[in-house]
Structures are given as C-alpha cells and as structure tokens.
Amino acid sequence: MMGATYTTASSVEDAVAAMAAGARPVAGGTDLVVGARQGKKPLPQALVGIHKIPGLDGIGESDGGLVLGALVTHSALVSHPIVRGRFTGLADASAIVGSHATRANGTIGGNLMNASPAMDTGAPLLCMGATVELAGPGGRRTIGLDELWAGPGQLSASADELLVSVNIPAPSPGTGSAYVRLQYRRQMEIAVVGAAAVVTLGGGAVMDARIAITALAPTIHRVPDAEAALVGGPPDEARVDAAAAAAAAAARPIGDVRASVEYRRAMAVVMARRAIMTAVARASGQDMAIPASDSTYGS
Amino acid sequence: MTIAEKPFIRPDGKEKVTGVGRYTADMNLTGQLYAKFRYSDHPHARIVRIDTSRAKAVPGVLAVLTHEDVPDVLYGGMVQDRRLFAKEKVRWEGDVIAGIAARTAAIAEEAAALIEVEYEVLDPLPDFAANMDAGASLVHEDWETYGADDSLDRSGNTLGHSSIVKGDADSAMAGADVVVKSRFVADASQGAPIEPRAILAQWHGDRVTVWSSTQVPFAARSGVAHTLDMPESHVRVVVPLLGGGFGSKCDFHFEAHVAALAKAAKRPVKLVFSRHEEFVAPDHRREGMVIELETGANRDGTLVSRRGTLRLDKGAYCGEGGFFAQMAAMHACGPYKIQNISVDSYLNYSTNQPSSSIRAPTAPQTCWAVEQHMDQVAEAIGMDPAELRRRTLIAEGDEGPAGQIFDPIGIKETLEAALDMIGYGKELPDDEAIGVACGWWPSFGVPSGAYVKLNGDGTGTIITGAMESGTGAVMGLPLLAAEVLGMSPEDFSITYQDTDAGPWDMGSSGSQTTFNNGRAVIEAAKEVREKLLDMAADELEAHRDDLELVGGAVQVKGSPGTSVTIADLAGSGEPILGKGSGDVPEAPEVEASACVGRLGMESFLAPQLITHAARVKLDRSTGVVRVLEFAAAHDSGVIINRIGADGQVYGGVMMGIGQALSEMTMFDQDGRQRNPGLLDYKLQTVSDAPKIDIRWIEVDTPNAGPKGSKGVGEPPSVPTSGAIGNAIAKLVGRHVDRLPMTPERVWETMHTEGE
Amino acid sequence: MKYEIILTVNGVAYPVEVDAHASLLHTVRDQVGLTGSKEGCDDSECGACMMLIDGRPVNSCSYLACQADGAEIITVEGLAPGDDLTPLQSAFLAEGGVQCGFCTPGMLISATALLAANPEPTPDEIRVGLSGNLCRCTGYDGIVRAVSKVARG
C-alpha cells in the first residue's frame, strides 16, 4: 500500500503515458477495485483515473453501426434506443450486469478489458463482430474482440494500451440478437452459464448465425459448429437443438461453488437454445422483453 | 381503533433515516487502537508452539495476546468447552490464536501474519453425523472434565442427546395402514446481518466499558467478567444502534478479547469485522442436519406413529446452542396429533464453524423435512395434504408430544386462512404449484425488568435492559406504558442497551422482548399510576377509586373539569418512579419421564402457530424456482404493534425463502468455508421478493405475554422452506431432499431416477 | 504517496489528504466525519455504503477517493436540507421500511437516484432500482411500498 500513486488523465495521451509508466487505468472501479476488495488481485501500485477524459462517453452511429466510447456505462447502453432496437443482445447483457449501481458506473471498456470469461457484454459483442480501438504509445490499432482475450483475466493487448472505443458493424437486415444467462437470483448475479446469438433471417431461412458461450471456457468464444448447424434452413426445432447441442459440446466448464461441471454443461444447452430462440424471434420482428433473462418480480 | 392499528413512528426512526444514528463501528475514541485476530491455520490441529516475538516487534504494535496472557478460563453456555484464545488445540478455521492491537488496522493485520504457530495437524472431523460412530476421533478429548448442564445426555462427540417418547412407537408402526420413510439433509446457513460486528473497549482504572454490536448485552457482560475474572459491576456493556442480528449476535463473542487488548495496550481498542470475518469467525451459524423420519398412518389420516433420528452439527464449541437436540426433537413431532412417538436427536461436535441460535434455531430445517414428509404421508394414503393437516393439527385440549395439554390455539385457523389467501385449489399454469406447511415455536417466559420515571413536564422515560435489534420490540414499549398512564407514546423516551442502566434482560433472543419486557414495562407503569392516583386524590380531594388517567391528566371519572395534569403532579419535584418485572408465565407441567435430555422444551409455553402457503414457478429446463406469491397466517396471540409484527413476517419469510432456495454455507472436505462473501452466499434481493399476504389469527391466549400476546420474530422463518419444498415436489414429482433447494439440486432431482 | 483532494460532500467542500488506494467510503467516514454511509461488505455486494456522485448511485467502498475529487457527493446526511425529513425518509418510516436501519442509508440513496431519474417508476422499475441494496430485516415490502407511495405523490 505504501507509495501507491494516482493520477487523473485528461486525455487519452495522458492516460497512455501513465500506463506506459506502469499505471493501470480505472474508471467506474466496479471490476478493478471490487476485485481488490474481494482479495482476487491487489490494487495496482500505480493508478490512472480515466473517468474524466472528455469524449469517451458517447454512443454514436456510423454507417448503421455503433461506436461506443470506452466510458459508456451499462445503464447508458440499456437505455439507448438504437442499442435496444438493433443491438438488442448488448442491451440484454448490460441490463443484468451486477446491480443498478454497477450499471450506473461500470463501463463497457472496463468490462471488456477485464477479460473475465463471465463478463456479460462479451458474448453479444463478439457475435456482433465488434472491434476495439486500442491506443498505445506507438499509436492506435483496431483488433477484433476475438483477438483481445488471451485467457481468464489475460489480454493480448499490452499493458500500456487503453481501450478507446468499441466499434460494432451494422447488422444485416433481418438480424436479431440476444444474450441469456442462468440466474439463481433475479439481480446481483454473475454469469454461471451464458450464451449469445446473433441470427440473420432471409426468406424464412437462417442466412447467418453467430453463437458464443459465456463462463464455459477460459475465454468467451464463438462456436463455429453451432453456427454451422443453424445456418442453411429454417430455424426449426431440429436446427436449433443441433446448434444448442454443438454450443454445449464446445464448453469446457469448471466445477466450483457456483455449479458443477455436469450442471454447467447441461445448462449450456439450455442457455444456447434460449439465446438462439430469442434472437430468431427478434430477427423475425417479434418484440421480446429486455433483458431476455428474467430480472424482476413476476417473471 | 385498537392500539395495534394506530400509526406509530418508531422513536429511533429519525436518526436512522438521516444517517446521524451511531452504530458501534461509527464510534471512535481518542487514542484508539485497532484490533485484528490471528485465526487458526488448520481446522483441526494440536498447537505445538506460538511465537509472537516478530509480531511484537512491528512498529505501531502495542499489544499481542495469546492464551498465556489471559486467565485460563473455560466458557460456554450449557458446556464450558472454549477459551478466549486457543491453547492445546484448534478445532475450526475460526479459532482465535492471538489478538493484536496496533495503531492502524493495516499494522495489526501485518503483525497477525507474523505470529509463528507450529502445529501438529490432525485429521479434520467435518462429518457431524459420522462423528457419533463408535471409534470416531474426538473433537474434545477432555469432554468429560468440562463443566456442563447435568440435563444434557453427553457422550464423546455428542454434546447433547434428547428423546421424545410417547406410547409405543414400534408396535404402533407395525399396525399402521401405511408407513412412510424419508431422509433429508439440510446444509448450514448464516444469520448474515448487514452490519458486520464491531467492538470498542475502554478502561477506566479497573473498570471497562465495552461498546458492542451484540444482541445480548448482559450475556456479553457476564462473559467478560467470567473470562477476565472480574466482577460484573466492573464491566459496562453499551450497545449503540444494532444493525441486525437474527441470532448471530446472540451470546458472548469477542468483547473480552478486545477488553483484554485494551487493558494490555492501556488504550481504547476497536475491532471491526470484515464481511469475510463475519462469515468465518463467529461461533454462530445455522446448523446442518441429517433428518430421518418414519410415520405410520391410517387411511383416515390418523397419525399412529412417528419415529425419527436427527443428527445436528454443533461444530467445534457449545456456545449457547446446547439446547438444540431437544428443540429439534420437538419440531420433528410438529404441531400434530401423533399417537405414539419415538424421536432421538443428537447434537454432535465437528471441526466445522460452531452453530448456535439463528432465528428459530433447528426449526426451519426440521420443519422443512417434516412438512415434506407429511405431504408424502398424504400421498401414500391418497389424501389432499391440506386435508391431512386439517385432520391432524392440534387444537385446544389435545395432548402434545410429551403430554402437554394445549390451551386455546389457532393453528387450524391459520391453515384455513393461508389456504384462503393463496387460493388453494385454483387453476394454475403447469409450471406453477402451491405448497403448504405448518409449524410452531414456543414463547419463552423469562425474568425481565424495567423502570418508568416521569419528568417534570409530564413526559416519561422508560429504562429497560431490553435490546432493540431492529425489530421494533423495544421501540414499541412506549405503546404499553402510555396506555397504562393515559399518556401518548410520543411522551416517552427510552434508555436502553446499557447494562449499567436497565435491569438484567435476556436480550434480543427467543422472540421474547415484548413477551417479557413488555410485561415488566406495564408493571412499572402501573406502579407510577398508583403513585399518580395517590397524589391526585390528595390534590383533588377525591377518592382514588373515582379517578382515571386520560389525556395526560388525572381526572374524576366522567368529569374532565375536575382534574390535575400529570405535568403538574410530576413537576412538584417529588420523584415519580416505578419498577416492574411481573410474574413469569410458566410452560404447562408435563409427565415426560420416558424422555431423556430434558431441558425444559418438552413443553411449549404459549406456542406460536404458523401456516405458510407458497405459489412457486419452476423453470423445468434449469431447476430455477421463483416464489411468486406467499401467504402467511400466524397465531401470535394479540398483536400489539401491527407495523412491527408485519415487518417480522415480511423479513422472516424472505430469510426463509433464502434458506429454501439460495443460502448455503459450503464447506470443503476439511471444513473450511468455500463461499464466505455476499456474492456466493446469496441473500434474496428486492427483485426476488414475492407478494406476501399476512393474516393474524388473534386467539385469546391464557398464560401469555402482555395483553395476550405471544412472540412474533422467529416463527416467520419456520415453515417457509417446507411450503416451498412441497410446491416444488408437486412440479418435480419428487421431493428435493437437500436444503437449500438450489437450481442444481432441483434439476438433479428431476434427472435422477426415483426409488 | 498522499494526495490533497477536495471532496464536496452535501454541498460542503472538505480538503482531505488521502492515499491513492483510499476508498471514498473510508475517507468520508474517517476524515470528513460523516458515518451515515455504512460498510457492510467492502466489495459492492450489499449497497450499505452507497452515495450519489454527480447524481449516480455509487458503492463508495469500491470507489477511490481520488476519483471523487471535484465531484458533487451526496450522502444520506445530505438528503434532507433542514430538520424536516424528505418525503422518502418519512415514507420509509411510515411504511415500515426501517428496522435495524443499517441498509437504510444506501436504500435511501438508491431510491433518491431512482426517483430523480424516473419520477413515476413501475413496481418492476422500483425493484430493479433498489436491487443493489440488500436488506435482511424488512423483506423489502415496506421499502418498496414507501418508494411507490412517494412516486405516486
């Protein structure tokens, strides 16, 4: 604890310079500080507050896609009409992160850079083909989310790279998305098993599908076998079942206080099926509740 | 409008909603140091050597204490089996080896880690059921030398054995139309108050004041005096506002450790627990149980025989939970007419965290098992479960498990009320079902005292030893005094939670504050009333029998013009004081010579009766259960403070739902807690709370508390998990035999072949 | 290393000196001297420490004091400007939303933030808006009723 330092960055360049000197960025504190309090990882000796950097908290449209500043909060995402309308799976996820206070402070940048296999926003963004823009001492680069995560809490980005924005390409017409997780309580949960699906329908058939699983492997990842099983025909029961089974087959779950390996595996099928069904329903224009996981009384 | 229906704002309300109220952790004293403990490194080990020299050398450390630095005294409730600091052995992961007082908490923590302890590691003994087997290693090798209550039937790792024996259960069983056998296992859970405990101690010469977040200040005072070998007059325990307890803050805990540190350091010392410590270190949590039941019934519903074997996890030490075996045995019988009974209940040591009273100790788990068992009996004889209960619940004049004859009680009325509120029998979607469960809990009659004094302006002060843990029981005392004195409740202040001020009280435990201290306050107020009548009779030159107390004055009956205000009488300068305790109601005498381990609970004084009904929804794919609607019908006698009583039901039901579905302390194979935090020990959130309907069956109860009241606080947790379990079983087709009934366990039950 | 920052709590500016790792909760309790915000878990699971930072409900146990430099912080002590209680505080008492009171400061902060953002919340929105605050005493019933009552006006 002795000698810990803190600076406030007023620009991306400031932050990157501090990070190059060894500081870790902190915004909402909902992962970094909470993790330290839970004894997972001590707080870094050097911290740089990035919460005051101007211009990083916007949600913008670009060619039908979205650009999310790193400091966009979960509550901003879930209340944004375009996110709800066309990037619904992301709204599903942001709506159930932690508690209302976590959502008011936790940022999309922090969530993604935490590289937790249980993060909620990861799977839908991965399926949406999101890329992240990283700023480092040598300039900026853009990489796909699938390249970002190297393991639980591990990034391929270097320690002096700051996530500046998340870019989500425009979905094709006829696309719907969903994120669903297993929840023991209706709020204040962490994903034990989760799944996301982005489905594009055309002429009654699945033209394209992206399916990813959460908290079932060292990193969140897409399951090509599941996607292939869904594409090429109508989203009927056989196809959905095959896709869900494939998603579960790709799971490499652990057993811990939250669930056994067997239960996680079984729930992987259920969550994948629900995510696919909800995405299909949304793709065909049905209005499905957000979040797709039940979150309040009566549901 | 009855007294219970008047809007009443609790006197401590304003300080609580404005944030100025002080809880123990909010208090600080000049020069104060911070305490940390060094806990055991193993759940079970012999201590070979303790070296504190490196810890003592840390700059900023002012005291390091081990067993060598305090009197060698054993303490505990019914069995004295524990020392403040572990000496020969550690018996669970939370055993305290040393205490440190330092200038900052960080320094104290650093020093704690520097204490070197050499152990001879022993095999942990976490299996409390197996620990009673012949040849099992002993948690306490010296158990026979311990001081203990003679009524306990002790043997090796069994701290207490109690039986309930009525008639001849074996031959009756053989003659029954059907016999149903079941086995249920309940896991440990926690009281988990939102306030982690805190203690602050300061010495004044040979006397010490301890501010503590305890539910039982007088027991804490006795504990300090006993373990530090000093008179009770030299120990003052003060409880600032208490942030909940639910039983977990009953008993003497860490007050003496902190007092001893403050004495050694010659400075005030403050201890504040982290949430992790609040899970791991207190010798208090709800006991795990293995419950085996067998019932013989006839096709008309007659319960001819009940056999049962219960094994309870006491953990490492007795604490105040020595009575658990008998309490559990009574709940294994339940509020039913059963012709023959043979129940044996064993309270066993283990090297797990000690269990002790948590809101209705032993009852929710036992009731969960018994009530599911009752539904199994109903199924076996082809009768609706509500009808079976209707035919077998006790009523006035019936005989209890150990021969007690019941006064008027309203459990049958609670059954009908709960069925009515929930709409029992209504059409439901195929993923929903309604479950019903009944239960009971005794009232505890114990001595208690209070003073009432009047101030010069006609207001009053109640001085009580009773504890306000949040329930509102102490906050409601002015209602009782005001009624006796014709004053308004707002006229009273309350001095409470200070052992130097109020008379001895059992504390906030056993749902008995209103029952006993309410009686004491009424008695004290009556003494004041007598004094006022005497003074007014002189003043008004009237006969005292013609006087009444109304609206803050004493007046001639029916003649408001001829009166003198209480302010005038009290302002004369003559002290107007009353003290009271009242006669303690006693449980009915029983002839129960066939029962062993009799601790006085074989007869239930003024029993509180409950029926709960739950409508739940099951997600068949995941096993996730949501409680959608809940009906709670209670006979707690006459309700004195409606908003307070309702609050106990809402809170107790939610705690019960947590115990039913999500709350579980998981131990690893060595007995270490695996989930000591609020992320993975899951309390129910506001979004999980169902609609809860409440109905009070106000039976006029003889031999009860003030105005015919019984207890209120603990019963709402008793049948909750049983009702939910019965609803789940209707949807799953089998009973879930593990508590809590987590999604994974429900799912497993659905995917396991039945017998 | 120590940092001199200014915490503006309930409209009053407090210059304080803190470590980089100091939490906002500890700084407000120990240095500013306002103990209404409680420490119930220290890892954002109970909500007893909640404060408003520029109007947002924040678990102050998990927020760095340094990050709050210059922000507008409201604690439970700052909800009622004078001696009179706010409608929410009064409703909590009248509806049985307060028992032990340890969760109450955080609950009131969440409820205040909720009603500021959404003056007419649905029952579900009330529950979601209070979901980060655990209460062990009340079963939440009186709390939800109190917030509904104030929302209805």
PDB file of C-alpha atoms in Angstrom, chain A residues 1 38 40 182-190 255-264 266-267 270-271 273-274 294-299, chain B residues 617 619-629 662 666 674-675 678-691 743-744 747-748:
ATOM      1  CA  MET A   1       0.000   0.000   0.000  1.00  0.00           C
ATOM      2  CA  GLN A  38     -12.558  -9.414  -2.721  1.00  0.00           C
ATOM      3  CA  LYS A  40      -8.678 -11.590  -6.061  1.00  0.00           C
ATOM      4  CA  LEU A 182     -28.506 -18.649 -15.939  1.00  0.00           C
ATOM      5  CA  GLN A 183     -29.531 -16.670 -12.872  1.00  0.00           C
ATOM      6  CA  TYR A 184     -30.094 -18.001  -9.385  1.00  0.00           C
ATOM      7  CA  ARG A 185     -31.359 -14.660  -8.170  1.00  0.00           C
ATOM      8  CA  ARG A 186     -33.063 -12.090 -10.346  1.00  0.00           C
ATOM      9  CA  GLN A 187     -30.434  -9.412  -9.708  1.00  0.00           C
ATOM     10  CA  MET A 188     -26.898  -9.098  -8.330  1.00  0.00           C
ATOM     11  CA  GLU A 189     -25.746 -12.122 -10.256  1.00  0.00           C
ATOM     12  CA  ILE A 190     -22.664 -13.168 -12.104  1.00  0.00           C
ATOM     13  CA  GLY A 255     -16.844 -27.046 -11.243  1.00  0.00           C
ATOM     14  CA  ASP A 256     -16.880 -24.563  -8.373  1.00  0.00           C
ATOM     15  CA  VAL A 257     -19.131 -23.132  -5.669  1.00  0.00           C
ATOM     16  CA  ARG A 258     -21.492 -21.822  -8.304  1.00  0.00           C
ATOM     17  CA  ALA A 259     -22.172 -25.039 -10.209  1.00  0.00           C
ATOM     18  CA  SER A 260     -20.821 -28.468 -11.016  1.00  0.00           C
ATOM     19  CA  VAL A 261     -19.315 -29.372 -14.374  1.00  0.00           C
ATOM     20  CA  GLU A 262     -22.323 -31.537 -15.221  1.00  0.00           C
ATOM     21  CA  TYR A 263     -24.863 -28.845 -14.433  1.00  0.00           C
ATOM     22  CA  ARG A 264     -22.925 -26.203 -16.340  1.00  0.00           C
ATOM     23  CA  ALA A 266     -26.478 -29.168 -19.220  1.00  0.00           C
ATOM     24  CA  MET A 267     -27.264 -25.500 -18.764  1.00  0.00           C
ATOM     25  CA  VAL A 270     -30.496 -24.531 -22.331  1.00  0.00           C
ATOM     26  CA  MET A 271     -28.941 -21.073 -22.441  1.00  0.00           C
ATOM     27  CA  ARG A 273     -31.192 -22.635 -27.118  1.00  0.00           C
ATOM     28  CA  ARG A 274     -32.849 -19.703 -25.380  1.00  0.00           C
ATOM     29  CA  ASP A 294     -35.694 -12.685 -16.158  1.00  0.00           C
ATOM     30  CA  SER A 295     -34.751  -9.861 -13.876  1.00  0.00           C
ATOM     31  CA  THR A 296     -37.736  -8.801 -11.860  1.00  0.00           C
ATOM     32  CA  TYR A 297     -40.638  -9.987  -9.802  1.00  0.00           C
ATOM     33  CA  GLY A 298     -43.306 -11.966 -11.560  1.00  0.00           C
ATOM     34  CA  SER A 299     -41.158 -13.160 -14.399  1.00  0.00           C
TER      35      SER A 299
ATOM     36  CA  LYS B 617     -42.934 -21.350 -10.607  1.00  0.00           C
ATOM     37  CA  ASP B 619     -38.222 -23.463 -14.848  1.00  0.00           C
ATOM     38  CA  ARG B 620     -38.113 -27.140 -15.767  1.00  0.00           C
ATOM     39  CA  SER B 621     -35.091 -26.729 -18.003  1.00  0.00           C
ATOM     40  CA  THR B 622     -32.865 -25.198 -15.346  1.00  0.00           C
ATOM     41  CA  GLY B 623     -34.371 -26.094 -11.982  1.00  0.00           C
ATOM     42  CA  VAL B 624     -34.646 -22.396 -11.120  1.00  0.00           C
ATOM     43  CA  VAL B 625     -37.569 -21.824  -8.756  1.00  0.00           C
ATOM     44  CA  ARG B 626     -39.240 -18.443  -8.290  1.00  0.00           C
ATOM     45  CA  VAL B 627     -41.661 -17.782  -5.452  1.00  0.00           C
ATOM     46  CA  LEU B 628     -44.486 -15.774  -6.982  1.00  0.00           C
ATOM     47  CA  GLU B 629     -46.914 -15.439  -4.124  1.00  0.00           C
ATOM     48  CA  SER B 662     -30.210 -19.916  -2.242  1.00  0.00           C
ATOM     49  CA  MET B 666     -20.480 -24.638   1.681  1.00  0.00           C
ATOM     50  CA  ARG B 674     -15.896 -22.035   0.420  1.00  0.00           C
ATOM     51  CA  ASN B 675     -18.219 -19.078  -0.071  1.00  0.00           C
ATOM     52  CA  LEU B 678     -22.188 -11.985  -0.298  1.00  0.00           C
ATOM     53  CA  LEU B 679     -21.568 -12.755  -3.965  1.00  0.00           C
ATOM     54  CA  ASP B 680     -21.685 -16.511  -3.450  1.00  0.00           C
ATOM     55  CA  TYR B 681     -23.650 -16.654  -0.200  1.00  0.00           C
ATOM     56  CA  LYS B 682     -26.847 -15.461  -1.794  1.00  0.00           C
ATOM     57  CA  LEU B 683     -29.312 -13.398   0.207  1.00  0.00           C
ATOM     58  CA  GLN B 684     -32.555 -12.736  -1.594  1.00  0.00           C
ATOM     59  CA  THR B 685     -32.747  -9.367  -3.338  1.00  0.00           C
ATOM     60  CA  VAL B 686     -35.677  -6.994  -3.620  1.00  0.00           C
ATOM     61  CA  SER B 687     -36.310  -8.324  -7.122  1.00  0.00           C
ATOM     62  CA  ASP B 688     -36.774 -11.822  -5.733  1.00  0.00           C
ATOM     63  CA  ALA B 689     -39.372 -10.779  -3.156  1.00  0.00           C
ATOM     64  CA  PRO B 690     -42.851 -12.093  -3.935  1.00  0.00           C
ATOM     65  CA  LYS B 691     -46.177 -10.619  -2.964  1.00  0.00           C
ATOM     66  CA  PRO B 743     -31.493 -24.856  -9.008  1.00  0.00           C
ATOM     67  CA  GLU B 744     -28.838 -27.508  -9.467  1.00  0.00           C
ATOM     68  CA  TRP B 747     -32.524 -30.124 -11.626  1.00  0.00           C
ATOM     69  CA  GLU B 748     -30.657 -33.157 -10.274  1.00  0.00           C
TER      70      GLU B 748
END
